[in-house]
């Protein structure tokens, strides 16, 4: 049972990715339950494909959190998925505000008294940034318990010795329920796929270890829209094997960005539209540079927005080169959990979805 210290707040909000949920997170949760009647936990990076950085779904992370708490604690904890909006802070803030408002409305039991709401989190991580985005809420900083970080924990879970790690004392940085849950997870196909991706990325990065400084890669992506459809490919190889993606790739040293984009577009989709028509349909070009957008390393992409004239018959396309398949997908049918890296957010940003 969590002792109550000073319930100054009706609701405290804890935002994180919890990949995985560890003892440091649990410490914040316990402190939140001491300081507030209700704790709202928002699981970030929800509705994304399984990757090395985000291996577990929001429902699996909720199971980790609830499994580490007692039944009385769980009655005061409200957990919800929170989707990223990588290139629009205002939209992300609105999502947080809307989600919190919905939970508060459902659980605030004193209708004539406005609820007191605050943020809780580590004082030296992203929580400090969050405070600037929610000035209407109070704040409770919590020290980082034993400096535990999820990144090295994930690396150990998906290394060749993942099973050995779960039997080592380092795994004590995870709550017992989470350790047991991961012991089962490492026998699944999902684990094998993520581990293969992890190994591929590690080898990829090793090729650049002798460079005098970390490399920055430059890529191009084509956002081709026609009649409410976007042109996508299915990736043939790792990273992101089997995921939908925008046609694109790395630029050659002797070509301009737009030429690289047109080349990759033709190589991967065999799009039957003349080059002058494609060039004339470019409505926008934008740089996308979120630091974690690619697991391969710092990768900055230049996306070109092609707005083709509406037509009942969409141009024929065929997957080639790095693309297993090429297809036109209705914008309304895009699923973030099936799209590679930040490509959903690139489409969202350029089309105004």
Coordinates of C-alpha atoms in Angstrom, one line a residue:
X1 CA 0.0 0.0 0.0
X2 CA 1.3 3.4 -0.9
X3 CA 1.6 5.9 1.9
X4 CA -0.1 9.3 1.4
X5 CA 2.3 12.2 2.0
X6 CA 0.5 15.3 0.8
X7 CA -2.3 15.0 -1.7
X8 CA -2.0 18.5 -3.0
X9 CA -3.2 17.4 -6.4
X10 CA -6.3 15.7 -7.5
X11 CA -4.5 14.4 -10.6
X12 CA -0.8 14.0 -11.4
X13 CA 0.2 13.3 -15.0
X14 CA 3.2 11.1 -15.8
X15 CA 4.3 11.0 -19.5
X16 CA 6.8 8.5 -20.8
X17 CA 7.5 5.8 -23.3
X18 CA 8.2 3.1 -20.7
X19 CA 10.2 0.9 -23.1
X20 CA 10.4 -1.0 -20.9
X21 CA 8.8 0.0 -17.6
X22 CA 11.6 -0.1 -15.0
X23 CA 12.3 0.6 -11.3
X24 CA 13.0 4.3 -12.0
X25 CA 9.5 4.6 -13.6
X26 CA 8.0 2.7 -10.7
X27 CA 9.6 5.1 -8.2
X28 CA 7.9 8.1 -10.0
X29 CA 4.6 6.2 -9.9
X30 CA 4.8 5.5 -6.2
X31 CA 5.7 9.1 -5.5
X32 CA 2.8 10.3 -7.6
X33 CA 0.3 8.1 -5.7
X34 CA 1.6 9.7 -2.5
X35 CA 1.0 13.2 -3.8
X36 CA -2.3 12.8 -5.6
X37 CA -5.6 11.0 -5.4
X38 CA -5.3 9.9 -9.0
X39 CA -2.3 9.3 -11.3
X40 CA -2.7 9.6 -15.1
X41 CA 0.0 7.7 -17.0
X42 CA 0.3 8.5 -20.7
X43 CA 2.2 5.9 -22.8
X44 CA 4.0 7.9 -25.5
X45 CA 4.9 6.6 -29.0
X46 CA 1.7 4.7 -29.2
X47 CA 0.3 3.1 -32.4
X48 CA 3.8 2.7 -33.9
X49 CA 5.4 -0.4 -35.4
X50 CA 7.6 -2.6 -33.2
X51 CA 11.1 -1.3 -33.5
X52 CA 14.3 -1.6 -31.4
X53 CA 13.5 1.8 -29.9
X54 CA 9.8 1.0 -29.4
X55 CA 9.5 -2.8 -29.0
X56 CA 6.3 -3.0 -27.0
X57 CA 2.8 -1.8 -27.8
X58 CA 0.9 0.6 -25.5
X59 CA -1.3 -2.3 -24.2
X60 CA 1.8 -4.4 -23.3
X61 CA 3.3 -1.4 -21.5
X62 CA 0.1 -0.9 -19.6
X63 CA 0.2 -4.5 -18.6
X64 CA 3.8 -4.0 -17.4
X65 CA 2.8 -1.0 -15.3
X66 CA -0.3 -2.6 -13.8
X67 CA 1.5 -5.8 -13.0
X68 CA 4.0 -3.9 -10.9
X69 CA 1.3 -2.3 -8.8
X70 CA -1.1 -3.5 -6.1
X71 CA -4.8 -3.7 -6.7
X72 CA -5.6 -0.6 -4.5
X73 CA -2.9 1.3 -6.4
X74 CA -4.3 0.3 -9.7
X75 CA -7.7 1.7 -8.8
X76 CA -6.1 5.1 -8.6
X77 CA -4.0 4.8 -11.8
X78 CA -5.5 5.7 -15.2
X79 CA -3.4 4.7 -18.3
X80 CA -3.9 5.9 -21.8
X81 CA -1.9 5.6 -25.1
X82 CA -0.4 8.9 -26.4
X83 CA 0.4 9.1 -30.1
X84 CA 3.4 11.1 -31.2
X85 CA 3.0 14.1 -33.6
X86 CA 6.7 14.4 -34.3
X87 CA 6.8 17.7 -36.3
X88 CA 3.9 19.5 -34.5
X89 CA 4.4 20.3 -30.8
X90 CA 1.1 22.2 -30.7
X91 CA -0.8 19.1 -31.9
X92 CA 1.0 17.0 -29.4
X93 CA 0.1 19.4 -26.5
X94 CA -3.5 19.4 -27.7
X95 CA -3.5 15.6 -27.6
X96 CA -2.2 15.5 -24.1
X97 CA -4.7 18.2 -22.9
X98 CA -7.6 16.4 -24.5
X99 CA -6.6 13.0 -23.1
X100 CA -6.1 14.4 -19.6
X101 CA -9.4 16.4 -19.7
X102 CA -11.3 13.2 -20.7
X103 CA -9.8 11.2 -17.8
X104 CA -10.3 14.0 -15.3
X105 CA -13.9 14.5 -16.4
X106 CA -14.6 10.8 -15.9
X107 CA -13.0 10.5 -12.5
X108 CA -13.2 13.9 -10.7
X109 CA -15.7 13.4 -8.0
X110 CA -16.2 16.9 -6.7
X111 CA -18.2 18.6 -9.5
X112 CA -18.3 22.1 -8.0
X113 CA -14.5 22.2 -7.2
X114 CA -12.1 22.7 -10.1
X115 CA -9.6 19.8 -10.1
X116 CA -5.9 20.5 -9.3
X117 CA -3.6 19.0 -11.9
X118 CA 0.2 18.6 -12.0
X119 CA 3.0 17.0 -13.9
X120 CA 5.4 14.5 -12.3
X121 CA 8.6 13.2 -13.7
X122 CA 12.4 13.2 -13.5
X123 CA 13.7 16.7 -13.0
X124 CA 16.6 16.3 -15.4
X125 CA 15.0 14.7 -18.5
X126 CA 12.2 15.5 -20.9
X127 CA 9.9 16.4 -18.0
X128 CA 11.7 19.7 -17.7
X129 CA 10.8 20.4 -21.3
X130 CA 7.1 19.3 -20.7
X131 CA 6.8 21.9 -17.9
X132 CA 7.2 24.7 -20.4
X133 CA 4.4 23.3 -22.6
X134 CA 1.9 23.0 -19.7
X135 CA 2.2 26.2 -17.6
X136 CA -1.4 25.8 -16.4
X137 CA -0.4 22.7 -14.4
X138 CA 1.8 22.4 -11.3
X139 CA 4.9 20.2 -11.2
X140 CA 6.6 17.7 -8.9
X141 CA 10.2 16.8 -9.9
X142 CA 11.5 13.4 -8.8
X143 CA 15.2 12.4 -8.8
X144 CA 16.2 9.7 -11.3
X145 CA 16.3 6.6 -9.2
X146 CA 19.8 5.0 -9.4
X147 CA 20.2 6.7 -12.8
X148 CA 18.3 3.9 -14.5
X149 CA 17.8 4.3 -18.2
X150 CA 15.6 2.3 -20.6
X151 CA 18.0 2.5 -23.5
X152 CA 20.8 0.2 -22.2
X153 CA 18.1 -2.1 -20.8
X154 CA 16.6 -2.5 -24.3
X155 CA 20.0 -3.1 -25.7
X156 CA 20.7 -6.0 -23.3
X157 CA 17.2 -7.5 -23.8
X158 CA 17.7 -7.7 -27.5
X159 CA 21.4 -8.7 -27.5
X160 CA 22.5 -12.2 -28.2
X161 CA 22.5 -12.8 -24.4
X162 CA 18.9 -11.5 -23.8
X163 CA 18.0 -14.6 -21.8
X164 CA 21.1 -14.4 -19.7
X165 CA 20.4 -10.7 -18.9
X166 CA 17.0 -11.6 -17.5
X167 CA 18.8 -14.0 -15.1
X168 CA 21.4 -11.4 -14.1
X169 CA 21.4 -8.9 -11.3
X170 CA 21.2 -6.1 -13.8
X171 CA 17.6 -7.3 -14.6
X172 CA 16.7 -6.2 -11.0
X173 CA 16.4 -2.8 -12.5
X174 CA 13.0 -4.1 -13.8
X175 CA 10.1 -4.9 -11.5
X176 CA 9.5 -8.7 -11.0
X177 CA 6.3 -8.7 -13.1
X178 CA 8.1 -7.0 -16.0
X179 CA 11.0 -9.5 -15.8
X180 CA 8.6 -12.4 -16.0
X181 CA 6.7 -10.8 -18.8
X182 CA 10.0 -10.3 -20.8
X183 CA 11.0 -13.9 -20.1
X184 CA 7.9 -15.0 -22.0
X185 CA 8.3 -12.3 -24.7
X186 CA 11.8 -13.5 -25.8
X187 CA 10.2 -16.7 -27.1
X188 CA 7.9 -15.0 -29.5
X189 CA 8.3 -14.2 -33.2
X190 CA 8.0 -10.5 -32.4
X191 CA 11.1 -10.7 -30.3
X192 CA 13.0 -12.6 -33.0
X193 CA 12.1 -10.0 -35.5
X194 CA 13.2 -7.1 -33.3
X195 CA 16.4 -8.9 -32.3
X196 CA 17.3 -9.4 -36.0
X197 CA 16.7 -5.7 -36.6
X198 CA 18.9 -4.9 -33.5
X199 CA 21.7 -7.0 -34.9
X200 CA 21.4 -5.4 -38.4
X201 CA 21.6 -1.9 -36.9
X202 CA 24.6 -2.8 -34.7
X203 CA 26.5 -4.1 -37.7
X204 CA 25.5 -1.1 -39.7
X205 CA 26.8 1.3 -37.1
X206 CA 30.1 -0.7 -36.7
X207 CA 30.9 0.1 -40.3
X208 CA 31.2 3.8 -39.3
X209 CA 33.0 3.4 -35.9
X210 CA 36.4 4.4 -37.4
X211 CA 35.0 7.7 -38.7
X212 CA 36.5 10.8 -36.9
X213 CA 33.0 11.9 -35.9
X214 CA 29.5 10.4 -36.1
X215 CA 28.2 10.6 -39.7
X216 CA 25.1 12.5 -40.8
X217 CA 23.2 10.8 -43.6
X218 CA 21.1 12.7 -46.2
X219 CA 18.1 11.0 -47.8
X220 CA 15.2 12.0 -50.0
X221 CA 11.5 10.9 -49.9
X222 CA 8.7 11.3 -52.4
X223 CA 5.2 12.0 -51.1
X224 CA 3.2 11.4 -54.2
X225 CA -0.6 12.2 -53.9
X226 CA -3.3 11.6 -56.5
X227 CA -7.0 11.6 -56.0
X228 CA -6.8 11.1 -52.2
X229 CA -4.2 8.3 -52.5
X230 CA -0.5 8.3 -51.5
X231 CA 2.1 6.1 -53.3
X232 CA 3.8 3.7 -50.9
X233 CA 6.1 0.8 -51.1
X234 CA 6.6 -2.3 -48.9
X235 CA 10.2 -2.5 -47.8
X236 CA 12.1 -5.6 -49.0
X237 CA 15.0 -5.5 -46.5
X238 CA 16.0 -4.3 -43.1
X239 CA 15.6 -2.0 -41.4
X240 CA 11.8 -1.9 -41.5
X241 CA 11.4 -5.1 -43.5
X242 CA 7.7 -5.5 -44.4
X243 CA 6.7 -2.0 -43.4
X244 CA 5.0 0.5 -45.7
X245 CA 7.3 3.4 -46.6
X246 CA 7.6 6.4 -48.9
X247 CA 9.7 5.8 -52.0
X248 CA 13.1 7.3 -51.4
X249 CA 16.7 6.6 -50.3
X250 CA 20.2 8.0 -50.0
X251 CA 21.4 10.6 -52.5
X252 CA 24.4 10.0 -54.7
X253 CA 27.4 12.4 -54.4
X254 CA 26.9 13.8 -57.9
X255 CA 23.2 14.6 -57.9
X256 CA 20.8 17.3 -56.8
X257 CA 18.2 16.5 -54.2
X258 CA 15.2 16.7 -56.6
X259 CA 17.0 14.4 -59.1
X260 CA 17.8 11.9 -56.3
X261 CA 14.1 11.9 -55.4
X262 CA 12.9 11.4 -58.9
X263 CA 15.5 8.6 -59.4
X264 CA 14.5 6.8 -56.2
X265 CA 10.8 7.2 -57.1
X266 CA 11.3 5.6 -60.5
X267 CA 13.6 2.8 -59.2
X268 CA 11.2 1.7 -56.5
X269 CA 7.8 2.2 -58.1
X270 CA 8.3 2.3 -61.9
X271 CA 5.7 5.1 -61.8
X272 CA 4.5 5.8 -65.4
X273 CA 4.5 9.6 -65.3
X274 CA 6.8 11.7 -67.4
X275 CA 9.6 13.5 -65.6
X276 CA 8.4 17.0 -66.7
X277 CA 5.0 16.3 -65.3
X278 CA 6.4 15.1 -62.0
X279 CA 8.7 18.1 -61.7
X280 CA 5.8 20.4 -62.5
X281 CA 3.6 18.8 -59.8
X282 CA 6.0 19.5 -56.9
X283 CA 4.1 21.7 -54.6
X284 CA 6.4 21.7 -51.6
X285 CA 9.8 20.6 -50.2
X286 CA 10.5 20.2 -46.5
X287 CA 13.3 19.0 -44.3
X288 CA 12.6 16.4 -41.6
X289 CA 15.3 16.1 -39.0
X290 CA 13.9 14.6 -35.8
X291 CA 17.1 13.2 -34.2
X292 CA 15.7 9.7 -33.5
X293 CA 13.8 9.4 -36.8
X294 CA 16.2 6.6 -38.0
X295 CA 17.7 3.8 -36.0
X296 CA 20.7 3.7 -38.4
X297 CA 22.0 7.0 -37.1
X298 CA 21.5 10.8 -37.6
X299 CA 19.6 10.9 -40.9
X300 CA 18.1 14.1 -42.4
X301 CA 15.6 13.6 -45.2
X302 CA 14.3 16.1 -47.8
X303 CA 10.7 15.2 -48.7
X304 CA 9.1 16.4 -51.9
X305 CA 5.4 16.7 -52.1
X306 CA 4.0 15.8 -55.6
X307 CA 0.4 16.7 -56.1
X308 CA -0.7 15.0 -59.3
X309 CA -3.9 16.0 -61.2
X310 CA -6.9 14.0 -60.0
X311 CA -7.8 11.1 -62.3
X312 CA -10.1 8.2 -62.0
X313 CA -7.4 5.8 -63.1
X314 CA -4.3 5.9 -60.9
X315 CA -1.0 5.4 -62.7
X316 CA 0.3 1.9 -62.7
X317 CA 3.1 1.1 -60.3
X318 CA 5.3 -1.9 -59.6
X319 CA 7.7 -2.6 -56.8
X320 CA 11.4 -2.8 -57.8
X321 CA 14.9 -2.4 -56.3
X322 CA 14.5 -2.0 -52.5
X323 CA 10.7 -2.2 -52.8
X324 CA 8.9 -5.6 -52.6
X325 CA 5.6 -4.0 -53.7
X326 CA 4.4 -0.6 -54.7
X327 CA 0.8 0.5 -54.1
X328 CA -1.6 3.4 -53.9
X329 CA -3.2 3.7 -50.5
X330 CA -6.2 5.9 -49.6
X331 CA -5.1 8.6 -47.1
X332 CA -7.9 7.6 -44.8
X333 CA -6.6 4.0 -44.6
X334 CA -3.1 4.9 -43.4
X335 CA -2.1 3.1 -40.2
X336 CA 0.8 4.6 -38.2
X337 CA 1.6 1.1 -36.9
X338 CA 2.4 -0.1 -40.4
X339 CA 4.6 2.8 -41.6
X340 CA 8.4 3.0 -41.5
X341 CA 10.2 5.5 -39.3
X342 CA 8.5 8.9 -39.3
X343 CA 6.9 8.5 -42.7
X344 CA 3.3 8.7 -41.3
X345 CA 4.2 12.1 -39.7
X346 CA 5.9 13.3 -42.9
X347 CA 2.7 12.5 -44.9
X348 CA 0.6 14.1 -42.1
X349 CA 2.7 17.3 -42.2
X350 CA 2.8 17.8 -45.9
X351 CA -0.8 16.9 -46.7
X352 CA -2.3 18.6 -43.6
X353 CA -4.1 15.4 -42.6

